[in-house]
Amino acid sequence: MAVCARLCGVGQSRRCRRRQRNDQQDQGSDSDMDEEEEERIVGQRRSDAGSCGGPGRVAAAAAAATAEPSDACEYGSGHNTNRRGSNTGPPHPESLMELPPELLVEIFSLLPGTVLPNVALVCKKFRQILNTETIWRRRCVEEFGMREDLRKMEATGVSSQDLYVKLLHPYRHILGLWQPDIGPYGGLLNVVVDGLFIIGWMYLPPHDPRVEDPMRRRPLFRIHLLESKKATVECMYGHKGPHKGDIQTVKKDEFSTKCNQTDHHRMPGGRQEEFRTWLEEEWGRTLEEIFHEHMQELILMKFIYTSQYDNCLTYRRIYLPPLMPSDLLQPGLFKGTYGSHGLEIVMLSFHGMSARATKLTGDPNVPAGQLTLDVDLSQPVDLPELDQQRNIDVLSRIILGIHEKVQREVEQPASDASACVGRAEEEADGAAAEETEVDHGACADACQSGPSGSSSSPEAQPFVLPLGVMARNEVYPRTCRKCFYGTGLIAGHGFTSPERTPGLFVLFDEDRFGFIWLELKSFSLYSRLTDHLPHAHAPSMERFEAMLRNMQSWTS
């Protein structure tokens, strides 16, 4: 019964005690068991367990838990409660080493791949079992989301164990979303497990102005085990196929790529042919089709700046914003129109009563990493009738009125707080102190801003752009859900003289919103990026906000 107590962990069970009472009549015959044979069996089990590093009491408890209660009590009691010669079944295992191989395979398949090398050090039997492809096949699927038929891959000579140990695990730290350091232009890189490869896809917006078209992708590098049992890094930039490359981890949440054969990036026709090819891929048109002289200058400037890197870039990790219950809509990535600069990618996130759009791709005026939109959700805007919406002066009066109100509220708390402190220092008696507390309460009330004093907009209302407001895409929704006051960031070339200018944030639906830049008399339409982006969610809101601060410092 002592062994049963060890297995159960709570002493003798009620069933064990009942069996003991029922078997008291047979105690005489049961006590005749050969004690020397019992000692020999126990000693043999201990010696067998010792050859594999010692008995595993956890495994014994697990075996007892999965066994029938009557069997566990019979084995654990130390007495043969069956008649002599009737106990012909196998003994219950006391260690992991005694478990059948198929059960060990199932147990090891549940362990994280990072601990399996330590398991292999326990004994020769464990090391041999860990060569089972089923274990590593399951790790590849559960940890890296592989959906391919790994058995077909194993038939080509690449085992699931090699795939995990030599490719997936060593390069797991580069999976996810990254922003390349390409000056003001930035970018969006998504590193994923794609079949038997790890591929770095550069995400490109659709051709201007088709903001609702899907994103375009271009591979920059890949890692595989196809040609040898060692991971091979290849650069995919250029038009001559894969060639030698390298990846270096600079520090946590940062890595660099290097092309070792940059001659593969050159084209026979020289820089002119490279520019024409790049322009067709980037803009979907030729230079002759772009009549705006300023846009031609911006395009040529971007080509000269970005082509000098030759795919030798440094990447910094970025996260998708976490979803909070109070968010106005699902945060995430959006494509937006930015006039002559074309389409750019922004990240929409929510911070209390503020919605913010941060640039992931930028331009020479407002670079990547900067806060392009800052929307005050405590300042809803009720749109006028449809015929009044066409008048830019009417909309300007509404927005500028809210802007002046917000500016006064920002300036008022500072002056009120200093006045309150001055009065508190002058008053000495209790009544005066109480009055000062009331004044402090008034100061606190002046600091508060919320939507309570404003009527909420209806769920759906007609919307039309004012006459004179330019839009790259004339196809935009004609109804909206809500509108809010906000500010947009504008600056001169080289991010000179940046300032925030008032505008109107328009929420159309879950996947689209817009912004009217009053000073520029321009309209930007944003559409959600719907691509699946694994390994990209922020661990916490604190980590995400720290990433936003760092992102802004990269390009400031």
Coordinates of C-alpha atoms in Angstrom, one line a residue:
M1 CA 0.0 0.0 0.0
A2 CA 3.0 2.3 0.5
V3 CA 3.7 2.3 -3.2
C4 CA 0.1 3.0 -4.0
A5 CA 0.3 6.0 -1.7
R6 CA 3.3 7.3 -3.6
L7 CA 1.6 6.9 -6.9
C8 CA -1.7 8.5 -5.9
G9 CA 0.0 11.2 -3.8
V10 CA -2.8 11.2 -1.1
G11 CA -2.3 7.9 0.8
Q12 CA -4.4 4.7 0.5
S13 CA -7.5 5.2 -1.6
R14 CA -11.0 4.1 -0.4
R15 CA -11.0 1.4 -3.1
C16 CA -7.6 0.1 -1.9
R17 CA -8.9 -0.2 1.7
R18 CA -12.1 -1.9 0.6
R19 CA -10.1 -4.4 -1.5
Q20 CA -7.8 -5.0 1.6
R21 CA -10.8 -5.8 3.8
N22 CA -12.3 -8.1 1.1
D23 CA -9.0 -10.0 0.7
Q24 CA -8.4 -10.6 4.4
Q25 CA -9.8 -14.1 4.0
D26 CA -7.1 -14.9 1.5
Q27 CA -4.3 -13.3 3.6
G28 CA -2.8 -16.6 4.6
S29 CA -2.4 -17.8 1.0
D30 CA -1.3 -14.3 -0.2
S31 CA 1.4 -14.0 2.5
D32 CA 3.0 -17.2 1.1
M33 CA 4.4 -15.2 -1.8
D34 CA 8.0 -15.9 -2.4
E35 CA 9.7 -12.8 -0.9
E36 CA 13.0 -13.6 -2.5
E37 CA 11.4 -13.6 -5.9
E38 CA 9.7 -10.2 -5.2
E39 CA 13.1 -8.7 -4.1
R40 CA 14.6 -10.1 -7.3
I41 CA 12.0 -8.5 -9.5
V42 CA 12.2 -5.1 -7.8
G43 CA 16.0 -5.2 -7.9
Q44 CA 16.0 -6.0 -11.6
R45 CA 13.6 -3.1 -12.3
R46 CA 15.9 -0.7 -10.4
S47 CA 19.0 -1.9 -12.2
D48 CA 17.2 -1.5 -15.6
A49 CA 16.0 2.0 -14.7
G50 CA 19.6 2.9 -13.5
S51 CA 20.9 2.1 -17.0
C52 CA 18.8 5.1 -18.3
G53 CA 19.8 7.7 -15.7
G54 CA 17.5 6.6 -12.8
P55 CA 13.8 5.9 -12.3
G56 CA 11.3 8.5 -13.4
R57 CA 8.7 8.8 -10.6
V58 CA 6.8 11.3 -12.7
A59 CA 6.3 8.7 -15.5
A60 CA 5.3 6.1 -12.8
A61 CA 2.6 8.4 -11.5
A62 CA 1.5 9.1 -15.1
A63 CA 1.3 5.4 -15.8
A64 CA -0.7 4.8 -12.6
A65 CA -3.0 7.6 -13.5
T66 CA -3.8 6.1 -16.9
A67 CA -4.2 2.5 -15.5
E68 CA -7.3 0.9 -14.1
P69 CA -7.8 1.8 -10.4
S70 CA -7.9 -1.8 -9.4
D71 CA -4.7 -2.6 -11.3
A72 CA -2.9 0.4 -9.7
C73 CA -3.9 -0.7 -6.3
E74 CA -2.9 -4.3 -6.9
Y75 CA 0.5 -3.3 -8.2
G76 CA 1.1 -0.6 -5.7
S77 CA 0.1 -2.5 -2.6
G78 CA 3.2 -4.7 -2.6
H79 CA 1.0 -7.8 -2.3
N80 CA -0.3 -10.2 -5.0
T81 CA -4.0 -9.9 -4.4
N82 CA -4.7 -12.4 -7.3
R83 CA -4.3 -16.1 -6.9
R84 CA -0.9 -17.6 -7.4
G85 CA -0.1 -17.9 -11.1
S86 CA -3.0 -15.7 -12.3
N87 CA -0.9 -12.4 -12.6
T88 CA 0.5 -13.0 -16.0
G89 CA 0.3 -9.4 -17.4
P90 CA 3.4 -7.1 -17.8
P91 CA 4.6 -5.2 -14.8
H92 CA 3.7 -1.5 -14.6
P93 CA 6.6 0.8 -15.7
E94 CA 8.4 2.7 -13.0
S95 CA 10.4 5.0 -15.3
L96 CA 10.2 6.6 -18.7
M97 CA 12.7 4.1 -20.0
E98 CA 10.2 1.3 -19.4
L99 CA 7.5 2.9 -21.5
P100 CA 6.9 1.5 -25.0
P101 CA 8.6 3.4 -27.9
E102 CA 5.3 4.5 -29.5
L103 CA 4.2 6.1 -26.2
L104 CA 7.6 7.9 -25.9
V105 CA 7.2 9.2 -29.4
E106 CA 3.9 10.7 -28.5
I107 CA 5.3 12.3 -25.3
F108 CA 8.3 13.7 -27.0
S109 CA 6.1 15.1 -29.8
L110 CA 4.4 17.3 -27.2
L111 CA 7.6 18.9 -26.0
P112 CA 9.0 22.2 -27.5
G113 CA 11.7 21.6 -30.0
T114 CA 14.1 23.7 -28.0
V115 CA 14.2 21.1 -25.2
L116 CA 14.5 18.0 -27.3
P117 CA 18.4 18.2 -27.6
N118 CA 18.5 17.9 -23.8
V119 CA 16.2 14.9 -23.9
A120 CA 18.6 13.2 -26.3
L121 CA 21.4 13.5 -23.7
V122 CA 19.6 11.4 -21.2
C123 CA 20.3 8.0 -22.7
K124 CA 20.9 6.1 -25.9
K125 CA 17.3 4.9 -26.1
F126 CA 16.0 8.4 -26.0
R127 CA 18.5 9.6 -28.6
Q128 CA 17.4 6.8 -31.0
I129 CA 13.7 7.6 -30.4
L130 CA 14.3 11.3 -31.2
N131 CA 15.4 10.3 -34.7
T132 CA 11.7 9.5 -35.4
E133 CA 10.4 11.9 -38.1
T134 CA 6.9 12.0 -36.5
I135 CA 8.3 14.1 -33.6
W136 CA 10.0 16.7 -35.8
R137 CA 7.2 16.8 -38.3
R138 CA 4.8 17.8 -35.5
R139 CA 7.2 20.4 -34.3
C140 CA 7.4 22.0 -37.7
V141 CA 3.6 22.2 -38.1
E142 CA 2.8 23.4 -34.5
E143 CA 5.6 25.9 -34.1
F144 CA 6.0 27.3 -37.6
G145 CA 2.5 26.6 -39.1
M146 CA 3.8 24.5 -42.0
R147 CA 0.9 23.1 -44.1
E148 CA 3.0 21.3 -46.7
D149 CA 3.1 17.5 -47.0
L150 CA 6.4 17.0 -45.1
R151 CA 6.4 13.3 -46.1
K152 CA 6.9 14.2 -49.7
M153 CA 9.8 16.5 -48.7
E154 CA 11.4 13.7 -46.7
A155 CA 11.3 11.5 -49.9
T156 CA 13.7 14.1 -51.5
G157 CA 16.3 13.5 -48.8
V158 CA 15.6 16.4 -46.5
S159 CA 14.3 15.1 -43.2
S160 CA 11.8 17.0 -40.9
Q161 CA 14.5 16.9 -38.2
D162 CA 17.0 18.7 -40.5
L163 CA 14.4 21.2 -41.6
Y164 CA 13.7 22.1 -37.9
V165 CA 17.2 21.9 -36.5
K166 CA 19.2 23.5 -39.4
L167 CA 16.6 26.0 -40.9
L168 CA 13.5 26.8 -38.9
H169 CA 14.9 27.0 -35.4
P170 CA 18.2 28.9 -36.2
Y171 CA 16.3 31.6 -38.2
R172 CA 13.1 31.8 -36.1
H173 CA 14.2 35.2 -34.8
I174 CA 13.8 36.9 -38.2
L175 CA 10.2 35.8 -38.8
G176 CA 7.6 38.6 -38.7
L177 CA 7.3 42.2 -39.8
W178 CA 10.3 44.5 -40.4
Q179 CA 10.9 48.0 -41.6
P180 CA 14.0 48.5 -43.8
D181 CA 16.3 51.4 -43.2
I182 CA 16.0 53.2 -46.6
G183 CA 16.1 56.8 -45.5
P184 CA 12.8 58.6 -45.7
Y185 CA 11.1 55.9 -47.9
G186 CA 11.1 53.0 -45.3
G187 CA 9.2 49.9 -46.4
L188 CA 7.5 46.8 -45.1
L189 CA 9.2 43.4 -45.1
N190 CA 7.4 40.2 -44.1
V191 CA 9.6 37.1 -43.4
V192 CA 7.6 33.9 -43.5
V193 CA 8.0 30.1 -43.8
D194 CA 6.9 29.5 -47.3
G195 CA 7.0 25.8 -48.3
L196 CA 10.6 24.5 -47.7
F197 CA 11.9 28.1 -47.7
I198 CA 12.1 31.1 -45.4
I199 CA 11.4 34.0 -47.7
G200 CA 11.6 37.8 -47.1
W201 CA 8.8 39.4 -49.0
M202 CA 8.9 43.2 -49.6
Y203 CA 5.3 44.5 -49.6
L204 CA 4.6 47.2 -52.2
P205 CA 1.4 49.3 -52.4
P206 CA -0.8 48.9 -55.5
H207 CA -0.2 51.2 -58.4
D208 CA -1.4 54.7 -57.8
P209 CA -4.3 55.5 -57.4
R210 CA -5.9 52.1 -57.1
V211 CA -5.9 52.0 -53.3
E212 CA -8.3 49.1 -53.0
D213 CA -6.2 46.7 -55.1
P214 CA -4.3 44.0 -53.3
M215 CA -0.7 44.6 -52.2
R216 CA 2.1 43.5 -54.5
R217 CA 5.0 41.4 -53.2
R218 CA 8.7 41.1 -54.3
P219 CA 11.1 38.5 -52.8
L220 CA 14.3 40.0 -51.5
F221 CA 16.0 36.9 -50.0
R222 CA 15.4 33.3 -49.3
I223 CA 16.9 30.5 -47.1
H224 CA 16.7 26.8 -47.8
L225 CA 18.3 23.3 -47.4
L226 CA 17.8 22.1 -51.0
E227 CA 21.4 21.8 -52.2
S228 CA 23.1 20.6 -49.0
K229 CA 22.4 19.8 -45.4
K230 CA 23.5 23.4 -44.5
A231 CA 21.2 26.4 -44.6
T232 CA 21.9 28.5 -47.7
V233 CA 21.1 32.2 -48.0
E234 CA 20.3 33.6 -51.4
C235 CA 19.7 37.2 -52.6
M236 CA 16.6 37.5 -54.9
Y237 CA 17.1 41.1 -55.9
G238 CA 17.5 41.8 -59.6
H239 CA 16.4 39.9 -62.7
K240 CA 19.1 37.2 -63.0
G241 CA 17.7 34.7 -60.5
P242 CA 18.9 33.7 -57.0
H243 CA 22.5 34.3 -56.1
K244 CA 24.7 34.3 -53.0
G245 CA 23.7 36.4 -50.0
D246 CA 24.2 36.6 -46.3
I247 CA 22.2 37.5 -43.2
Q248 CA 23.6 38.8 -40.0
T249 CA 21.9 39.4 -36.7
V250 CA 23.1 42.8 -35.5
K251 CA 21.2 42.8 -32.2
K252 CA 17.8 41.9 -30.7
D253 CA 15.0 42.9 -33.1
E254 CA 17.4 43.9 -35.8
F255 CA 19.2 42.1 -38.6
S256 CA 21.0 42.9 -41.9
T257 CA 21.1 41.4 -45.3
K258 CA 24.1 41.5 -47.7
C259 CA 24.3 40.6 -51.4
N260 CA 27.6 38.9 -52.3
Q261 CA 27.1 39.1 -56.1
T262 CA 25.8 42.6 -56.8
D263 CA 26.6 42.2 -60.5
H264 CA 23.4 40.1 -60.7
H265 CA 21.5 43.4 -60.1
R266 CA 22.9 45.1 -63.2
M267 CA 21.0 45.0 -66.6
P268 CA 22.6 44.9 -70.1
G269 CA 21.1 48.3 -71.0
G270 CA 22.7 50.1 -68.0
R271 CA 21.0 52.5 -65.7
Q272 CA 18.4 53.6 -68.2
E273 CA 17.1 50.1 -68.7
E274 CA 17.1 49.5 -64.9
F275 CA 15.2 52.8 -64.4
R276 CA 12.5 51.9 -67.0
T277 CA 12.1 48.4 -65.5
W278 CA 11.9 49.8 -61.9
L279 CA 9.4 52.5 -63.0
E280 CA 7.1 49.8 -64.6
E281 CA 7.2 47.7 -61.5
E282 CA 6.9 50.6 -59.0
W283 CA 4.3 52.8 -60.8
G284 CA 2.9 50.6 -63.6
R285 CA 3.6 53.2 -66.3
T286 CA 6.4 54.8 -68.3
L287 CA 8.0 58.2 -67.6
E288 CA 6.3 59.6 -70.7
E289 CA 2.9 58.7 -69.3
I290 CA 3.6 60.9 -66.2
F291 CA 3.0 64.4 -67.3
H292 CA 3.4 66.2 -63.9
E293 CA 7.0 67.5 -63.8
H294 CA 7.1 67.5 -60.0
M295 CA 6.1 63.9 -59.9
Q296 CA 8.8 63.0 -62.4
E297 CA 11.4 64.6 -60.2
L298 CA 10.1 62.7 -57.1
I299 CA 10.1 59.4 -59.0
L300 CA 13.6 59.9 -60.3
M301 CA 14.9 60.9 -56.9
K302 CA 13.4 57.8 -55.3
F303 CA 15.0 55.5 -57.9
I304 CA 18.5 57.0 -57.4
Y305 CA 18.2 56.9 -53.6
T306 CA 16.9 53.3 -53.2
S307 CA 19.0 51.6 -55.9
Q308 CA 22.2 52.6 -54.2
Y309 CA 21.6 50.0 -51.4
D310 CA 21.8 46.9 -53.7
N311 CA 19.7 45.0 -51.2
C312 CA 22.3 45.5 -48.4
L313 CA 19.9 46.7 -45.8
T314 CA 19.3 46.8 -42.1
Y315 CA 15.8 45.9 -40.8
R316 CA 14.1 46.7 -37.5
R317 CA 11.2 44.7 -36.1
I318 CA 7.7 46.2 -36.0
Y319 CA 4.5 44.9 -34.5
L320 CA 0.9 45.1 -35.4
P321 CA -1.2 47.1 -32.9
P322 CA -3.1 45.1 -30.3
L323 CA -6.9 45.3 -30.4
M324 CA -8.6 46.9 -27.4
P325 CA -12.3 46.6 -26.6
S326 CA -12.8 50.4 -26.9
D327 CA -11.3 50.7 -30.3
L328 CA -13.3 52.5 -33.0
L329 CA -12.4 49.8 -35.5
Q330 CA -9.9 47.0 -35.9
P331 CA -6.4 48.5 -35.9
G332 CA -3.9 47.4 -38.5
L333 CA -2.2 48.4 -41.8
F334 CA -3.8 50.6 -44.5
K335 CA -2.8 51.8 -47.9
G336 CA -3.4 55.5 -48.5
T337 CA -3.1 58.1 -51.3
Y338 CA -0.5 60.9 -50.8
G339 CA -0.8 63.1 -53.9
S340 CA 2.3 63.2 -56.1
H341 CA 4.1 60.7 -53.7
G342 CA 1.7 57.9 -54.7
L343 CA 0.4 55.3 -52.3
E344 CA 2.0 54.8 -48.9
I345 CA 1.4 52.3 -46.1
V346 CA 0.3 53.5 -42.6
M347 CA -0.3 51.8 -39.3
L348 CA -3.6 52.7 -37.6
S349 CA -3.6 52.3 -33.8
F350 CA -5.7 53.5 -30.9
H351 CA -4.5 55.2 -27.7
G352 CA -7.4 56.0 -25.3
M353 CA -9.3 58.9 -27.0
S354 CA -6.8 59.2 -29.8
A355 CA -6.4 57.4 -33.1
R356 CA -3.0 57.6 -34.8
A357 CA -1.7 56.7 -38.2
T358 CA 2.0 56.2 -38.4
K359 CA 3.9 55.9 -41.7
L360 CA 5.6 52.7 -42.6
T361 CA 6.6 54.0 -46.0
G362 CA 7.3 57.7 -46.5
D363 CA 8.6 60.4 -48.8
P364 CA 11.1 63.2 -48.8
N365 CA 8.5 65.6 -47.2
V366 CA 7.2 63.4 -44.3
P367 CA 9.4 60.3 -43.9
A368 CA 8.6 56.9 -42.7
G369 CA 8.1 56.5 -39.0
Q370 CA 6.3 59.9 -38.5
L371 CA 2.8 60.4 -37.2
T372 CA 0.9 61.4 -40.3
L373 CA -2.6 61.6 -38.7
D374 CA -3.6 62.3 -35.1
V375 CA -7.4 62.0 -34.6
D376 CA -9.2 63.3 -31.4
L377 CA -12.0 60.9 -30.8
S378 CA -13.4 63.2 -28.1
Q379 CA -14.3 65.7 -30.9
P380 CA -16.9 64.2 -33.2
V381 CA -18.1 66.3 -36.1
D382 CA -21.7 66.4 -37.3
L383 CA -21.7 66.9 -41.0
P384 CA -24.1 69.5 -42.5
E385 CA -26.7 68.7 -45.1
L386 CA -25.4 67.2 -48.4
D387 CA -25.7 70.4 -50.4
Q388 CA -23.7 72.3 -47.6
Q389 CA -21.0 69.6 -47.6
R390 CA -20.0 70.7 -51.1
N391 CA -19.1 74.1 -49.8
I392 CA -15.5 74.1 -48.6
D393 CA -16.1 77.3 -46.6
V394 CA -18.8 75.6 -44.5
L395 CA -16.6 72.6 -43.7
S396 CA -13.6 74.9 -42.9
R397 CA -15.7 77.0 -40.4
I398 CA -16.7 73.8 -38.6
I399 CA -13.2 72.3 -38.4
L400 CA -11.4 75.5 -37.6
G401 CA -14.0 76.2 -34.8
I402 CA -13.2 72.9 -33.2
H403 CA -9.4 73.5 -33.7
E404 CA -9.5 76.8 -31.9
K405 CA -11.5 75.2 -29.1
V406 CA -9.0 72.4 -28.7
Q407 CA -6.1 74.9 -28.7
R408 CA -7.8 76.9 -25.9
E409 CA -8.3 73.8 -23.9
V410 CA -4.7 72.9 -24.2
E411 CA -3.5 76.4 -23.1
Q412 CA -6.2 76.9 -20.4
P413 CA -5.1 74.2 -17.9
A414 CA -1.6 75.6 -17.6
S415 CA -2.9 79.1 -16.7
D416 CA -5.6 77.8 -14.5
A417 CA -3.2 75.5 -12.6
S418 CA -0.8 78.4 -11.9
A419 CA -3.7 80.6 -10.7
C420 CA -4.9 77.9 -8.4
V421 CA -1.5 77.4 -6.9
G422 CA -1.2 81.2 -6.3
R423 CA -4.5 81.3 -4.5
A424 CA -3.6 78.3 -2.4
E425 CA -0.4 80.0 -1.2
E426 CA -2.3 83.2 -0.2
E427 CA -5.1 81.6 1.7
A428 CA -4.3 80.3 5.2
D429 CA -7.6 79.6 6.9
G430 CA -9.7 76.5 6.5
A431 CA -12.5 78.2 4.6
A432 CA -10.0 79.6 2.1
A433 CA -8.4 76.2 1.8
E434 CA -11.8 74.6 1.1
E435 CA -12.4 77.2 -1.6
T436 CA -9.0 76.5 -3.1
E437 CA -10.0 72.8 -3.3
V438 CA -13.1 73.9 -5.2
D439 CA -10.9 75.9 -7.6
H440 CA -8.7 72.9 -8.1
G441 CA -11.8 70.9 -9.0
A442 CA -12.6 73.5 -11.6
C443 CA -9.1 73.3 -13.0
A444 CA -9.5 69.5 -13.3
D445 CA -12.8 69.9 -15.0
A446 CA -11.3 72.4 -17.4
C447 CA -8.6 69.8 -18.3
Q448 CA -11.1 67.1 -19.1
S449 CA -12.4 66.8 -22.7
G450 CA -14.9 64.2 -23.8
P451 CA -17.7 63.5 -26.2
S452 CA -20.4 64.0 -23.6
G453 CA -21.1 67.5 -24.7
S454 CA -21.3 66.6 -28.3
S455 CA -24.0 64.7 -30.1
S456 CA -22.9 61.5 -31.8
S457 CA -23.0 61.1 -35.5
P458 CA -25.5 58.6 -37.0
E459 CA -24.4 55.2 -38.0
A460 CA -24.7 56.0 -41.7
Q461 CA -25.0 59.4 -43.3
P462 CA -24.5 60.9 -46.8
F463 CA -21.0 62.1 -47.6
V464 CA -19.5 64.1 -50.5
L465 CA -16.2 65.9 -50.9
P466 CA -16.4 69.7 -51.0
L467 CA -15.8 71.3 -54.4
G468 CA -12.2 72.3 -54.9
V469 CA -10.8 69.4 -52.8
M470 CA -8.5 67.3 -54.9
A471 CA -8.7 63.5 -54.7
R472 CA -6.3 61.0 -56.4
N473 CA -9.2 58.5 -56.5
E474 CA -12.6 59.8 -57.4
V475 CA -14.1 56.5 -56.5
Y476 CA -14.8 56.8 -52.7
P477 CA -17.8 55.8 -50.5
R478 CA -20.8 58.1 -50.6
T479 CA -21.9 57.3 -47.0
C480 CA -19.9 57.4 -43.8
R481 CA -20.4 56.2 -40.2
K482 CA -18.7 58.9 -38.2
C483 CA -16.5 61.9 -38.5
F484 CA -13.9 63.4 -36.1
Y485 CA -11.6 66.4 -35.8
G486 CA -7.9 65.6 -36.4
T487 CA -4.6 66.9 -37.5
G488 CA -2.3 65.9 -40.3
L489 CA 1.5 66.3 -40.5
I490 CA 2.8 68.4 -43.4
A491 CA 6.4 69.5 -44.1
G492 CA 8.7 70.9 -46.7
H493 CA 11.2 68.9 -48.7
G494 CA 13.7 67.2 -46.4
F495 CA 11.2 67.3 -43.5
T496 CA 11.7 71.0 -43.0
S497 CA 9.3 73.2 -41.1
P498 CA 6.9 70.3 -40.0
E499 CA 3.6 71.4 -38.7
R500 CA 0.2 69.8 -37.8
T501 CA -2.7 71.2 -39.8
P502 CA -6.4 70.6 -39.0
G503 CA -8.6 68.3 -41.0
L504 CA -11.5 65.9 -41.0
F505 CA -11.2 62.2 -40.3
V506 CA -14.0 60.3 -42.0
L507 CA -14.8 56.7 -41.1
F508 CA -16.5 54.9 -44.0
D509 CA -16.6 51.3 -42.8
E510 CA -14.4 48.7 -41.0
D511 CA -11.9 48.6 -43.9
R512 CA -11.8 52.2 -45.2
F513 CA -11.4 55.7 -43.9
G514 CA -10.4 59.1 -45.3
F515 CA -8.9 62.4 -44.3
I516 CA -9.5 65.9 -45.7
W517 CA -6.5 68.1 -45.4
L518 CA -8.0 71.6 -45.2
E519 CA -4.9 73.6 -45.8
L520 CA -3.8 71.5 -48.8
K521 CA -7.4 71.1 -50.1
S522 CA -6.6 67.5 -50.6
F523 CA -8.3 64.2 -49.7
S524 CA -6.6 60.9 -48.8
L525 CA -8.4 57.6 -49.0
Y526 CA -7.2 54.6 -47.0
S527 CA -8.0 51.0 -47.5
R528 CA -7.1 48.0 -45.2
L529 CA -4.3 45.7 -46.0
T530 CA -5.9 42.2 -45.8
D531 CA -2.8 40.0 -46.2
H532 CA -2.2 37.3 -43.5
L533 CA 0.8 38.5 -41.4
P534 CA 1.9 35.8 -38.9
H535 CA 4.4 36.3 -36.1
A536 CA 3.6 40.1 -36.1
H537 CA 1.4 40.8 -33.1
A538 CA 2.8 42.8 -30.3
P539 CA 3.3 41.0 -27.0
S540 CA 1.8 43.9 -25.1
M541 CA 0.6 47.5 -25.5
E542 CA 3.7 48.7 -23.7
R543 CA 6.0 47.0 -26.3
F544 CA 4.0 48.4 -29.1
E545 CA 4.1 52.0 -27.9
A546 CA 7.9 51.6 -27.3
M547 CA 8.2 50.4 -30.9
L548 CA 6.3 53.5 -32.1
R549 CA 8.6 55.8 -30.2
N550 CA 11.7 54.1 -31.6
M551 CA 10.3 54.2 -35.1
Q552 CA 9.9 57.9 -35.0
S553 CA 13.4 58.4 -33.7
W554 CA 14.8 56.4 -36.6
T555 CA 13.7 59.0 -39.1
S556 CA 13.6 62.2 -37.0

